[in-house]
Amino acid sequence: MQCIPLSKDKYKDWDSFCLFSSNESWFWHSTDWIEYALAYNPKLHSRNLSFMFIENKQVLAICLLLLEVRYLYNSRPHTTSIYFINEFSFGGGSIWTPAFHNGLTNRRKEQVSTIIFNEIDRLAKENNVVRASFIICPLTFPKYNYLMKHNYIDVSLNTQILDLGQDLKAMHNQLTKGHDYGIDKGLKSLQIEVHDKGDSALFGEYCAL
């Protein structure tokens, strides 16, 4: 099994894996979104350290990984100092967890996962990284926070997934009063437009921003 750094010439293989081989990958894993994250905030000095593992010419897993700089302020009476740390983040936010090939058994997936996080640890030491933050997409319906097996601290957030097939009033009743009020206020002052996959030209304009 080979660890292959993500370079421009591997973008096609990476995106093909995201589209066709892994139910755990999303648009946010794509090279388009990686390029967006790299350019999002120049102050972060983002560097792409993403990699994938390949065996017998088949991609088994991909791992998003951006090396970024976070500036911290230490305010004390009569003095303010600024220092920075290296961290693994994604445009300043958390990184989506690795995505695995659909054909992997649970046992094989655990083995590959261990190898991936060992590689992350190696890159962290090599680049003096002091902090890493990953987020598990709730749409993958994980049974548990497997990041804790790799010595990460659990800071889980509650997530609510709404069934959009319900009656609109029924969905409103599931919201907090504050959110319900905010939606009603928005409906009175904002114009709503819905764009689907047929609006490819409009999506291109968004990318160009």
JSON list of C-alpha atoms in Angstrom, two decimals:
[
{"chain": "A", "resi": 1, "resn": "MET", "atom": "CA", "xyz": [0.00, 0.00, 0.00]},
{"chain": "A", "resi": 2, "resn": "GLN", "atom": "CA", "xyz": [1.41, 3.38, -1.05]},
{"chain": "A", "resi": 3, "resn": "CYS", "atom": "CA", "xyz": [0.86, 6.80, 0.47]},
{"chain": "A", "resi": 4, "resn": "ILE", "atom": "CA", "xyz": [0.58, 9.28, -2.41]},
{"chain": "A", "resi": 5, "resn": "PRO", "atom": "CA", "xyz": [0.59, 13.05, -1.74]},
{"chain": "A", "resi": 6, "resn": "LEU", "atom": "CA", "xyz": [-2.16, 14.93, -3.57]},
{"chain": "A", "resi": 7, "resn": "SER", "atom": "CA", "xyz": [-0.59, 16.84, -6.45]},
{"chain": "A", "resi": 8, "resn": "LYS", "atom": "CA", "xyz": [-2.22, 18.52, -9.46]},
{"chain": "A", "resi": 9, "resn": "ASP", "atom": "CA", "xyz": [-1.64, 15.46, -11.66]},
{"chain": "A", "resi": 10, "resn": "LYS", "atom": "CA", "xyz": [-3.60, 13.32, -9.16]},
{"chain": "A", "resi": 11, "resn": "TYR", "atom": "CA", "xyz": [-6.67, 15.58, -9.07]},
{"chain": "A", "resi": 12, "resn": "LYS", "atom": "CA", "xyz": [-8.57, 13.46, -11.60]},
{"chain": "A", "resi": 13, "resn": "ASP", "atom": "CA", "xyz": [-8.01, 10.24, -9.61]},
{"chain": "A", "resi": 14, "resn": "TRP", "atom": "CA", "xyz": [-8.98, 12.01, -6.37]},
{"chain": "A", "resi": 15, "resn": "ASP", "atom": "CA", "xyz": [-12.22, 13.46, -7.75]},
{"chain": "A", "resi": 16, "resn": "SER", "atom": "CA", "xyz": [-13.14, 10.18, -9.44]},
{"chain": "A", "resi": 17, "resn": "PHE", "atom": "CA", "xyz": [-12.84, 8.45, -6.06]},
{"chain": "A", "resi": 18, "resn": "CYS", "atom": "CA", "xyz": [-15.06, 11.10, -4.46]},
{"chain": "A", "resi": 19, "resn": "LEU", "atom": "CA", "xyz": [-17.72, 10.78, -7.14]},
{"chain": "A", "resi": 20, "resn": "PHE", "atom": "CA", "xyz": [-17.88, 7.06, -7.69]},
{"chain": "A", "resi": 21, "resn": "SER", "atom": "CA", "xyz": [-16.06, 5.04, -5.01]},
{"chain": "A", "resi": 22, "resn": "SER", "atom": "CA", "xyz": [-16.87, 6.47, -1.58]},
{"chain": "A", "resi": 23, "resn": "ASN", "atom": "CA", "xyz": [-20.18, 7.30, 0.07]},
{"chain": "A", "resi": 24, "resn": "GLU", "atom": "CA", "xyz": [-18.20, 9.11, 2.78]},
{"chain": "A", "resi": 25, "resn": "SER", "atom": "CA", "xyz": [-16.89, 11.79, 0.43]},
{"chain": "A", "resi": 26, "resn": "TRP", "atom": "CA", "xyz": [-18.80, 14.96, -0.36]},
{"chain": "A", "resi": 27, "resn": "PHE", "atom": "CA", "xyz": [-18.36, 18.09, -2.42]},
{"chain": "A", "resi": 28, "resn": "TRP", "atom": "CA", "xyz": [-16.20, 19.41, 0.41]},
{"chain": "A", "resi": 29, "resn": "HIS", "atom": "CA", "xyz": [-13.68, 16.64, -0.29]},
{"chain": "A", "resi": 30, "resn": "SER", "atom": "CA", "xyz": [-13.32, 17.61, -3.97]},
{"chain": "A", "resi": 31, "resn": "THR", "atom": "CA", "xyz": [-10.26, 19.31, -5.38]},
{"chain": "A", "resi": 32, "resn": "ASP", "atom": "CA", "xyz": [-12.42, 22.31, -6.34]},
{"chain": "A", "resi": 33, "resn": "TRP", "atom": "CA", "xyz": [-13.24, 22.87, -2.68]},
{"chain": "A", "resi": 34, "resn": "ILE", "atom": "CA", "xyz": [-9.63, 22.21, -1.66]},
{"chain": "A", "resi": 35, "resn": "GLU", "atom": "CA", "xyz": [-8.51, 24.95, -4.07]},
{"chain": "A", "resi": 36, "resn": "TYR", "atom": "CA", "xyz": [-11.17, 27.24, -2.62]},
{"chain": "A", "resi": 37, "resn": "ALA", "atom": "CA", "xyz": [-9.98, 26.54, 0.94]},
{"chain": "A", "resi": 38, "resn": "LEU", "atom": "CA", "xyz": [-6.36, 27.20, -0.05]},
{"chain": "A", "resi": 39, "resn": "ALA", "atom": "CA", "xyz": [-7.29, 30.63, -1.43]},
{"chain": "A", "resi": 40, "resn": "TYR", "atom": "CA", "xyz": [-9.99, 31.46, 1.15]},
{"chain": "A", "resi": 41, "resn": "ASN", "atom": "CA", "xyz": [-7.85, 33.37, 3.63]},
{"chain": "A", "resi": 42, "resn": "PRO", "atom": "CA", "xyz": [-4.28, 34.28, 2.59]},
{"chain": "A", "resi": 43, "resn": "LYS", "atom": "CA", "xyz": [-3.42, 35.11, 6.22]},
{"chain": "A", "resi": 44, "resn": "LEU", "atom": "CA", "xyz": [-3.61, 31.38, 7.01]},
{"chain": "A", "resi": 45, "resn": "HIS", "atom": "CA", "xyz": [-0.73, 30.62, 4.59]},
{"chain": "A", "resi": 46, "resn": "SER", "atom": "CA", "xyz": [-2.52, 27.36, 3.75]},
{"chain": "A", "resi": 47, "resn": "ARG", "atom": "CA", "xyz": [-0.47, 24.48, 2.34]},
{"chain": "A", "resi": 48, "resn": "ASN", "atom": "CA", "xyz": [-1.99, 21.33, 0.91]},
{"chain": "A", "resi": 49, "resn": "LEU", "atom": "CA", "xyz": [-0.64, 18.18, 2.60]},
{"chain": "A", "resi": 50, "resn": "SER", "atom": "CA", "xyz": [-3.59, 15.96, 1.56]},
{"chain": "A", "resi": 51, "resn": "PHE", "atom": "CA", "xyz": [-2.77, 12.38, 0.61]},
{"chain": "A", "resi": 52, "resn": "MET", "atom": "CA", "xyz": [-4.34, 9.11, -0.48]},
{"chain": "A", "resi": 53, "resn": "PHE", "atom": "CA", "xyz": [-3.52, 5.45, -0.03]},
{"chain": "A", "resi": 54, "resn": "ILE", "atom": "CA", "xyz": [-3.38, 3.25, -3.13]},
{"chain": "A", "resi": 55, "resn": "GLU", "atom": "CA", "xyz": [-3.11, -0.52, -3.38]},
{"chain": "A", "resi": 56, "resn": "ASN", "atom": "CA", "xyz": [-2.98, -2.44, -6.70]},
{"chain": "A", "resi": 57, "resn": "LYS", "atom": "CA", "xyz": [-3.76, 0.82, -8.55]},
{"chain": "A", "resi": 58, "resn": "GLN", "atom": "CA", "xyz": [-6.97, 1.26, -6.53]},
{"chain": "A", "resi": 59, "resn": "VAL", "atom": "CA", "xyz": [-7.54, 4.21, -4.19]},
{"chain": "A", "resi": 60, "resn": "LEU", "atom": "CA", "xyz": [-8.48, 2.83, -0.77]},
{"chain": "A", "resi": 61, "resn": "ALA", "atom": "CA", "xyz": [-8.88, 6.11, 1.10]},
{"chain": "A", "resi": 62, "resn": "ILE", "atom": "CA", "xyz": [-8.27, 9.84, 0.86]},
{"chain": "A", "resi": 63, "resn": "CYS", "atom": "CA", "xyz": [-7.35, 12.28, 3.61]},
{"chain": "A", "resi": 64, "resn": "LEU", "atom": "CA", "xyz": [-7.84, 16.04, 3.46]},
{"chain": "A", "resi": 65, "resn": "LEU", "atom": "CA", "xyz": [-5.05, 17.86, 5.26]},
{"chain": "A", "resi": 66, "resn": "LEU", "atom": "CA", "xyz": [-4.17, 21.55, 5.14]},
{"chain": "A", "resi": 67, "resn": "LEU", "atom": "CA", "xyz": [-1.30, 23.01, 7.13]},
{"chain": "A", "resi": 68, "resn": "GLU", "atom": "CA", "xyz": [-2.31, 26.49, 8.29]},
{"chain": "A", "resi": 69, "resn": "VAL", "atom": "CA", "xyz": [-1.06, 29.23, 10.60]},
{"chain": "A", "resi": 70, "resn": "ARG", "atom": "CA", "xyz": [-3.26, 30.58, 13.38]},
{"chain": "A", "resi": 71, "resn": "TYR", "atom": "CA", "xyz": [-2.35, 33.90, 14.98]},
{"chain": "A", "resi": 72, "resn": "LEU", "atom": "CA", "xyz": [-3.05, 34.23, 18.71]},
{"chain": "A", "resi": 73, "resn": "TYR", "atom": "CA", "xyz": [-3.15, 37.34, 20.85]},
{"chain": "A", "resi": 74, "resn": "ASN", "atom": "CA", "xyz": [-1.93, 37.39, 24.43]},
{"chain": "A", "resi": 75, "resn": "SER", "atom": "CA", "xyz": [-3.25, 40.52, 26.14]},
{"chain": "A", "resi": 76, "resn": "ARG", "atom": "CA", "xyz": [-1.84, 41.55, 29.51]},
{"chain": "A", "resi": 77, "resn": "PRO", "atom": "CA", "xyz": [-1.87, 44.88, 31.36]},
{"chain": "A", "resi": 78, "resn": "HIS", "atom": "CA", "xyz": [0.22, 47.43, 29.42]},
{"chain": "A", "resi": 79, "resn": "THR", "atom": "CA", "xyz": [1.29, 44.90, 26.77]},
{"chain": "A", "resi": 80, "resn": "THR", "atom": "CA", "xyz": [-0.13, 42.82, 23.94]},
{"chain": "A", "resi": 81, "resn": "SER", "atom": "CA", "xyz": [1.88, 40.11, 22.24]},
{"chain": "A", "resi": 82, "resn": "ILE", "atom": "CA", "xyz": [1.10, 38.21, 19.05]},
{"chain": "A", "resi": 83, "resn": "TYR", "atom": "CA", "xyz": [2.31, 34.70, 18.37]},
{"chain": "A", "resi": 84, "resn": "PHE", "atom": "CA", "xyz": [1.34, 31.96, 15.97]},
{"chain": "A", "resi": 85, "resn": "ILE", "atom": "CA", "xyz": [0.97, 28.19, 15.90]},
{"chain": "A", "resi": 86, "resn": "ASN", "atom": "CA", "xyz": [0.91, 25.63, 13.09]},
{"chain": "A", "resi": 87, "resn": "GLU", "atom": "CA", "xyz": [-2.26, 23.60, 12.92]},
{"chain": "A", "resi": 88, "resn": "PHE", "atom": "CA", "xyz": [-4.14, 21.19, 10.71]},
{"chain": "A", "resi": 89, "resn": "SER", "atom": "CA", "xyz": [-7.37, 22.95, 9.77]},
{"chain": "A", "resi": 90, "resn": "PHE", "atom": "CA", "xyz": [-9.40, 23.63, 6.63]},
{"chain": "A", "resi": 91, "resn": "GLY", "atom": "CA", "xyz": [-9.75, 27.29, 5.71]},
{"chain": "A", "resi": 92, "resn": "GLY", "atom": "CA", "xyz": [-9.59, 28.04, 9.43]},
{"chain": "A", "resi": 93, "resn": "GLY", "atom": "CA", "xyz": [-12.27, 25.48, 10.32]},
{"chain": "A", "resi": 94, "resn": "SER", "atom": "CA", "xyz": [-12.30, 21.76, 11.02]},
{"chain": "A", "resi": 95, "resn": "ILE", "atom": "CA", "xyz": [-11.18, 19.23, 8.41]},
{"chain": "A", "resi": 96, "resn": "TRP", "atom": "CA", "xyz": [-13.58, 16.61, 7.06]},
{"chain": "A", "resi": 97, "resn": "THR", "atom": "CA", "xyz": [-12.57, 13.15, 8.20]},
{"chain": "A", "resi": 98, "resn": "PRO", "atom": "CA", "xyz": [-10.93, 10.72, 5.75]},
{"chain": "A", "resi": 99, "resn": "ALA", "atom": "CA", "xyz": [-13.16, 8.98, 3.20]},
{"chain": "A", "resi": 100, "resn": "PHE", "atom": "CA", "xyz": [-12.85, 5.24, 2.55]},
{"chain": "A", "resi": 101, "resn": "HIS", "atom": "CA", "xyz": [-13.60, 3.02, -0.43]},
{"chain": "A", "resi": 102, "resn": "ASN", "atom": "CA", "xyz": [-17.07, 1.46, -0.26]},
{"chain": "A", "resi": 103, "resn": "GLY", "atom": "CA", "xyz": [-15.62, -2.01, -0.82]},
{"chain": "A", "resi": 104, "resn": "LEU", "atom": "CA", "xyz": [-13.54, -2.09, 2.36]},
{"chain": "A", "resi": 105, "resn": "THR", "atom": "CA", "xyz": [-14.63, -4.44, 5.13]},
{"chain": "A", "resi": 106, "resn": "ASN", "atom": "CA", "xyz": [-14.96, -2.95, 8.61]},
{"chain": "A", "resi": 107, "resn": "ARG", "atom": "CA", "xyz": [-11.75, -4.67, 9.72]},
{"chain": "A", "resi": 108, "resn": "ARG", "atom": "CA", "xyz": [-9.81, -3.44, 6.68]},
{"chain": "A", "resi": 109, "resn": "LYS", "atom": "CA", "xyz": [-11.24, 0.04, 7.15]},
{"chain": "A", "resi": 110, "resn": "GLU", "atom": "CA", "xyz": [-9.94, 0.13, 10.73]},
{"chain": "A", "resi": 111, "resn": "GLN", "atom": "CA", "xyz": [-6.50, -0.98, 9.55]},
{"chain": "A", "resi": 112, "resn": "VAL", "atom": "CA", "xyz": [-6.34, 1.71, 6.87]},
{"chain": "A", "resi": 113, "resn": "SER", "atom": "CA", "xyz": [-7.68, 4.29, 9.34]},
{"chain": "A", "resi": 114, "resn": "THR", "atom": "CA", "xyz": [-4.84, 3.54, 11.76]},
{"chain": "A", "resi": 115, "resn": "ILE", "atom": "CA", "xyz": [-2.29, 3.95, 8.97]},
{"chain": "A", "resi": 116, "resn": "ILE", "atom": "CA", "xyz": [-3.85, 7.27, 7.93]},
{"chain": "A", "resi": 117, "resn": "PHE", "atom": "CA", "xyz": [-3.72, 8.77, 11.41]},
{"chain": "A", "resi": 118, "resn": "ASN", "atom": "CA", "xyz": [-0.16, 7.53, 11.89]},
{"chain": "A", "resi": 119, "resn": "GLU", "atom": "CA", "xyz": [0.72, 9.46, 8.73]},
{"chain": "A", "resi": 120, "resn": "ILE", "atom": "CA", "xyz": [-1.09, 12.53, 10.09]},
{"chain": "A", "resi": 121, "resn": "ASP", "atom": "CA", "xyz": [0.96, 12.24, 13.30]},
{"chain": "A", "resi": 122, "resn": "ARG", "atom": "CA", "xyz": [4.16, 11.95, 11.28]},
{"chain": "A", "resi": 123, "resn": "LEU", "atom": "CA", "xyz": [3.34, 15.07, 9.25]},
{"chain": "A", "resi": 124, "resn": "ALA", "atom": "CA", "xyz": [2.40, 16.90, 12.45]},
{"chain": "A", "resi": 125, "resn": "LYS", "atom": "CA", "xyz": [5.82, 16.24, 13.99]},
{"chain": "A", "resi": 126, "resn": "GLU", "atom": "CA", "xyz": [7.56, 17.13, 10.73]},
{"chain": "A", "resi": 127, "resn": "ASN", "atom": "CA", "xyz": [5.78, 20.50, 10.54]},
{"chain": "A", "resi": 128, "resn": "ASN", "atom": "CA", "xyz": [5.67, 21.40, 14.26]},
{"chain": "A", "resi": 129, "resn": "VAL", "atom": "CA", "xyz": [1.87, 21.18, 14.34]},
{"chain": "A", "resi": 130, "resn": "VAL", "atom": "CA", "xyz": [0.39, 21.72, 17.80]},
{"chain": "A", "resi": 131, "resn": "ARG", "atom": "CA", "xyz": [-3.31, 21.40, 17.03]},
{"chain": "A", "resi": 132, "resn": "ALA", "atom": "CA", "xyz": [-5.54, 19.43, 14.66]},
{"chain": "A", "resi": 133, "resn": "SER", "atom": "CA", "xyz": [-9.31, 19.59, 14.31]},
{"chain": "A", "resi": 134, "resn": "PHE", "atom": "CA", "xyz": [-11.47, 17.08, 12.39]},
{"chain": "A", "resi": 135, "resn": "ILE", "atom": "CA", "xyz": [-15.21, 16.91, 11.91]},
{"chain": "A", "resi": 136, "resn": "ILE", "atom": "CA", "xyz": [-17.34, 13.88, 11.03]},
{"chain": "A", "resi": 137, "resn": "CYS", "atom": "CA", "xyz": [-20.10, 14.60, 8.53]},
{"chain": "A", "resi": 138, "resn": "PRO", "atom": "CA", "xyz": [-23.40, 13.57, 10.20]},
{"chain": "A", "resi": 139, "resn": "LEU", "atom": "CA", "xyz": [-24.75, 12.36, 6.84]},
{"chain": "A", "resi": 140, "resn": "THR", "atom": "CA", "xyz": [-22.36, 9.39, 7.02]},
{"chain": "A", "resi": 141, "resn": "PHE", "atom": "CA", "xyz": [-24.30, 8.19, 10.10]},
{"chain": "A", "resi": 142, "resn": "PRO", "atom": "CA", "xyz": [-21.24, 7.07, 12.12]},
{"chain": "A", "resi": 143, "resn": "LYS", "atom": "CA", "xyz": [-21.95, 4.62, 14.93]},
{"chain": "A", "resi": 144, "resn": "TYR", "atom": "CA", "xyz": [-19.51, 6.40, 17.23]},
{"chain": "A", "resi": 145, "resn": "ASN", "atom": "CA", "xyz": [-16.79, 9.05, 17.23]},
{"chain": "A", "resi": 146, "resn": "TYR", "atom": "CA", "xyz": [-13.95, 6.85, 15.98]},
{"chain": "A", "resi": 147, "resn": "LEU", "atom": "CA", "xyz": [-11.51, 9.78, 16.21]},
{"chain": "A", "resi": 148, "resn": "MET", "atom": "CA", "xyz": [-11.23, 9.09, 19.94]},
{"chain": "A", "resi": 149, "resn": "LYS", "atom": "CA", "xyz": [-9.50, 5.79, 19.11]},
{"chain": "A", "resi": 150, "resn": "HIS", "atom": "CA", "xyz": [-6.74, 7.92, 17.59]},
{"chain": "A", "resi": 151, "resn": "ASN", "atom": "CA", "xyz": [-6.33, 10.07, 20.74]},
{"chain": "A", "resi": 152, "resn": "TYR", "atom": "CA", "xyz": [-8.52, 13.00, 19.66]},
{"chain": "A", "resi": 153, "resn": "ILE", "atom": "CA", "xyz": [-10.69, 14.80, 22.22]},
{"chain": "A", "resi": 154, "resn": "ASP", "atom": "CA", "xyz": [-14.45, 14.50, 21.75]},
{"chain": "A", "resi": 155, "resn": "VAL", "atom": "CA", "xyz": [-16.17, 17.88, 21.33]},
{"chain": "A", "resi": 156, "resn": "SER", "atom": "CA", "xyz": [-19.36, 16.56, 19.73]},
{"chain": "A", "resi": 157, "resn": "LEU", "atom": "CA", "xyz": [-22.15, 18.94, 18.78]},
{"chain": "A", "resi": 158, "resn": "ASN", "atom": "CA", "xyz": [-25.82, 18.01, 18.60]},
{"chain": "A", "resi": 159, "resn": "THR", "atom": "CA", "xyz": [-27.12, 17.80, 15.03]},
{"chain": "A", "resi": 160, "resn": "GLN", "atom": "CA", "xyz": [-30.72, 17.78, 13.86]},
{"chain": "A", "resi": 161, "resn": "ILE", "atom": "CA", "xyz": [-31.67, 16.32, 10.50]},
{"chain": "A", "resi": 162, "resn": "LEU", "atom": "CA", "xyz": [-35.11, 17.37, 9.27]},
{"chain": "A", "resi": 163, "resn": "ASP", "atom": "CA", "xyz": [-37.36, 15.34, 6.99]},
{"chain": "A", "resi": 164, "resn": "LEU", "atom": "CA", "xyz": [-38.17, 17.86, 4.25]},
{"chain": "A", "resi": 165, "resn": "GLY", "atom": "CA", "xyz": [-41.12, 15.74, 3.15]},
{"chain": "A", "resi": 166, "resn": "GLN", "atom": "CA", "xyz": [-43.12, 16.92, 6.16]},
{"chain": "A", "resi": 167, "resn": "ASP", "atom": "CA", "xyz": [-45.67, 19.69, 6.17]},
{"chain": "A", "resi": 168, "resn": "LEU", "atom": "CA", "xyz": [-43.99, 23.09, 6.50]},
{"chain": "A", "resi": 169, "resn": "LYS", "atom": "CA", "xyz": [-45.91, 23.93, 9.69]},
{"chain": "A", "resi": 170, "resn": "ALA", "atom": "CA", "xyz": [-44.84, 20.63, 11.26]},
{"chain": "A", "resi": 171, "resn": "MET", "atom": "CA", "xyz": [-41.20, 21.44, 10.55]},
{"chain": "A", "resi": 172, "resn": "HIS", "atom": "CA", "xyz": [-41.58, 24.90, 12.07]},
{"chain": "A", "resi": 173, "resn": "ASN", "atom": "CA", "xyz": [-42.92, 23.31, 15.25]},
{"chain": "A", "resi": 174, "resn": "GLN", "atom": "CA", "xyz": [-39.63, 21.40, 15.62]},
{"chain": "A", "resi": 175, "resn": "LEU", "atom": "CA", "xyz": [-37.57, 24.59, 15.66]},
{"chain": "A", "resi": 176, "resn": "THR", "atom": "CA", "xyz": [-36.70, 26.74, 18.64]},
{"chain": "A", "resi": 177, "resn": "LYS", "atom": "CA", "xyz": [-38.68, 29.97, 18.99]},
{"chain": "A", "resi": 178, "resn": "GLY", "atom": "CA", "xyz": [-35.61, 32.01, 18.09]},
{"chain": "A", "resi": 179, "resn": "HIS", "atom": "CA", "xyz": [-34.98, 30.13, 14.86]},
{"chain": "A", "resi": 180, "resn": "ASP", "atom": "CA", "xyz": [-38.68, 30.19, 13.97]},
{"chain": "A", "resi": 181, "resn": "TYR", "atom": "CA", "xyz": [-38.77, 33.96, 14.49]},
{"chain": "A", "resi": 182, "resn": "GLY", "atom": "CA", "xyz": [-35.62, 34.41, 12.43]},
{"chain": "A", "resi": 183, "resn": "ILE", "atom": "CA", "xyz": [-37.09, 32.48, 9.50]},
{"chain": "A", "resi": 184, "resn": "ASP", "atom": "CA", "xyz": [-40.34, 34.46, 9.59]},
{"chain": "A", "resi": 185, "resn": "LYS", "atom": "CA", "xyz": [-38.38, 37.72, 9.67]},
{"chain": "A", "resi": 186, "resn": "GLY", "atom": "CA", "xyz": [-36.23, 36.58, 6.76]},
{"chain": "A", "resi": 187, "resn": "LEU", "atom": "CA", "xyz": [-39.23, 35.61, 4.65]},
{"chain": "A", "resi": 188, "resn": "LYS", "atom": "CA", "xyz": [-40.56, 39.15, 5.01]},
{"chain": "A", "resi": 189, "resn": "SER", "atom": "CA", "xyz": [-37.36, 40.89, 3.95]},
{"chain": "A", "resi": 190, "resn": "LEU", "atom": "CA", "xyz": [-35.48, 38.48, 1.65]},
{"chain": "A", "resi": 191, "resn": "GLN", "atom": "CA", "xyz": [-36.15, 37.18, -1.83]},
{"chain": "A", "resi": 192, "resn": "ILE", "atom": "CA", "xyz": [-35.76, 33.41, -2.12]},
{"chain": "A", "resi": 193, "resn": "GLU", "atom": "CA", "xyz": [-34.53, 31.69, -5.26]},
{"chain": "A", "resi": 194, "resn": "VAL", "atom": "CA", "xyz": [-33.97, 27.94, -5.66]},
{"chain": "A", "resi": 195, "resn": "HIS", "atom": "CA", "xyz": [-31.24, 26.74, -8.03]},
{"chain": "A", "resi": 196, "resn": "ASP", "atom": "CA", "xyz": [-30.63, 23.10, -8.82]},
{"chain": "A", "resi": 197, "resn": "LYS", "atom": "CA", "xyz": [-28.07, 21.09, -10.80]},
{"chain": "A", "resi": 198, "resn": "GLY", "atom": "CA", "xyz": [-29.41, 22.51, -14.04]},
{"chain": "A", "resi": 199, "resn": "ASP", "atom": "CA", "xyz": [-27.92, 25.93, -13.21]},
{"chain": "A", "resi": 200, "resn": "SER", "atom": "CA", "xyz": [-24.34, 24.95, -14.06]},
{"chain": "A", "resi": 201, "resn": "ALA", "atom": "CA", "xyz": [-23.51, 28.41, -15.42]},
{"chain": "A", "resi": 202, "resn": "LEU", "atom": "CA", "xyz": [-24.60, 30.06, -12.18]},
{"chain": "A", "resi": 203, "resn": "PHE", "atom": "CA", "xyz": [-22.45, 27.63, -10.16]},
{"chain": "A", "resi": 204, "resn": "GLY", "atom": "CA", "xyz": [-19.51, 28.57, -12.37]},
{"chain": "A", "resi": 205, "resn": "GLU", "atom": "CA", "xyz": [-20.09, 32.23, -11.47]},
{"chain": "A", "resi": 206, "resn": "TYR", "atom": "CA", "xyz": [-20.03, 31.29, -7.78]},
{"chain": "A", "resi": 207, "resn": "CYS", "atom": "CA", "xyz": [-16.73, 29.43, -8.23]},
{"chain": "A", "resi": 208, "resn": "ALA", "atom": "CA", "xyz": [-15.29, 32.48, -9.98]},
{"chain": "A", "resi": 209, "resn": "LEU", "atom": "CA", "xyz": [-15.94, 34.59, -6.87]}
]
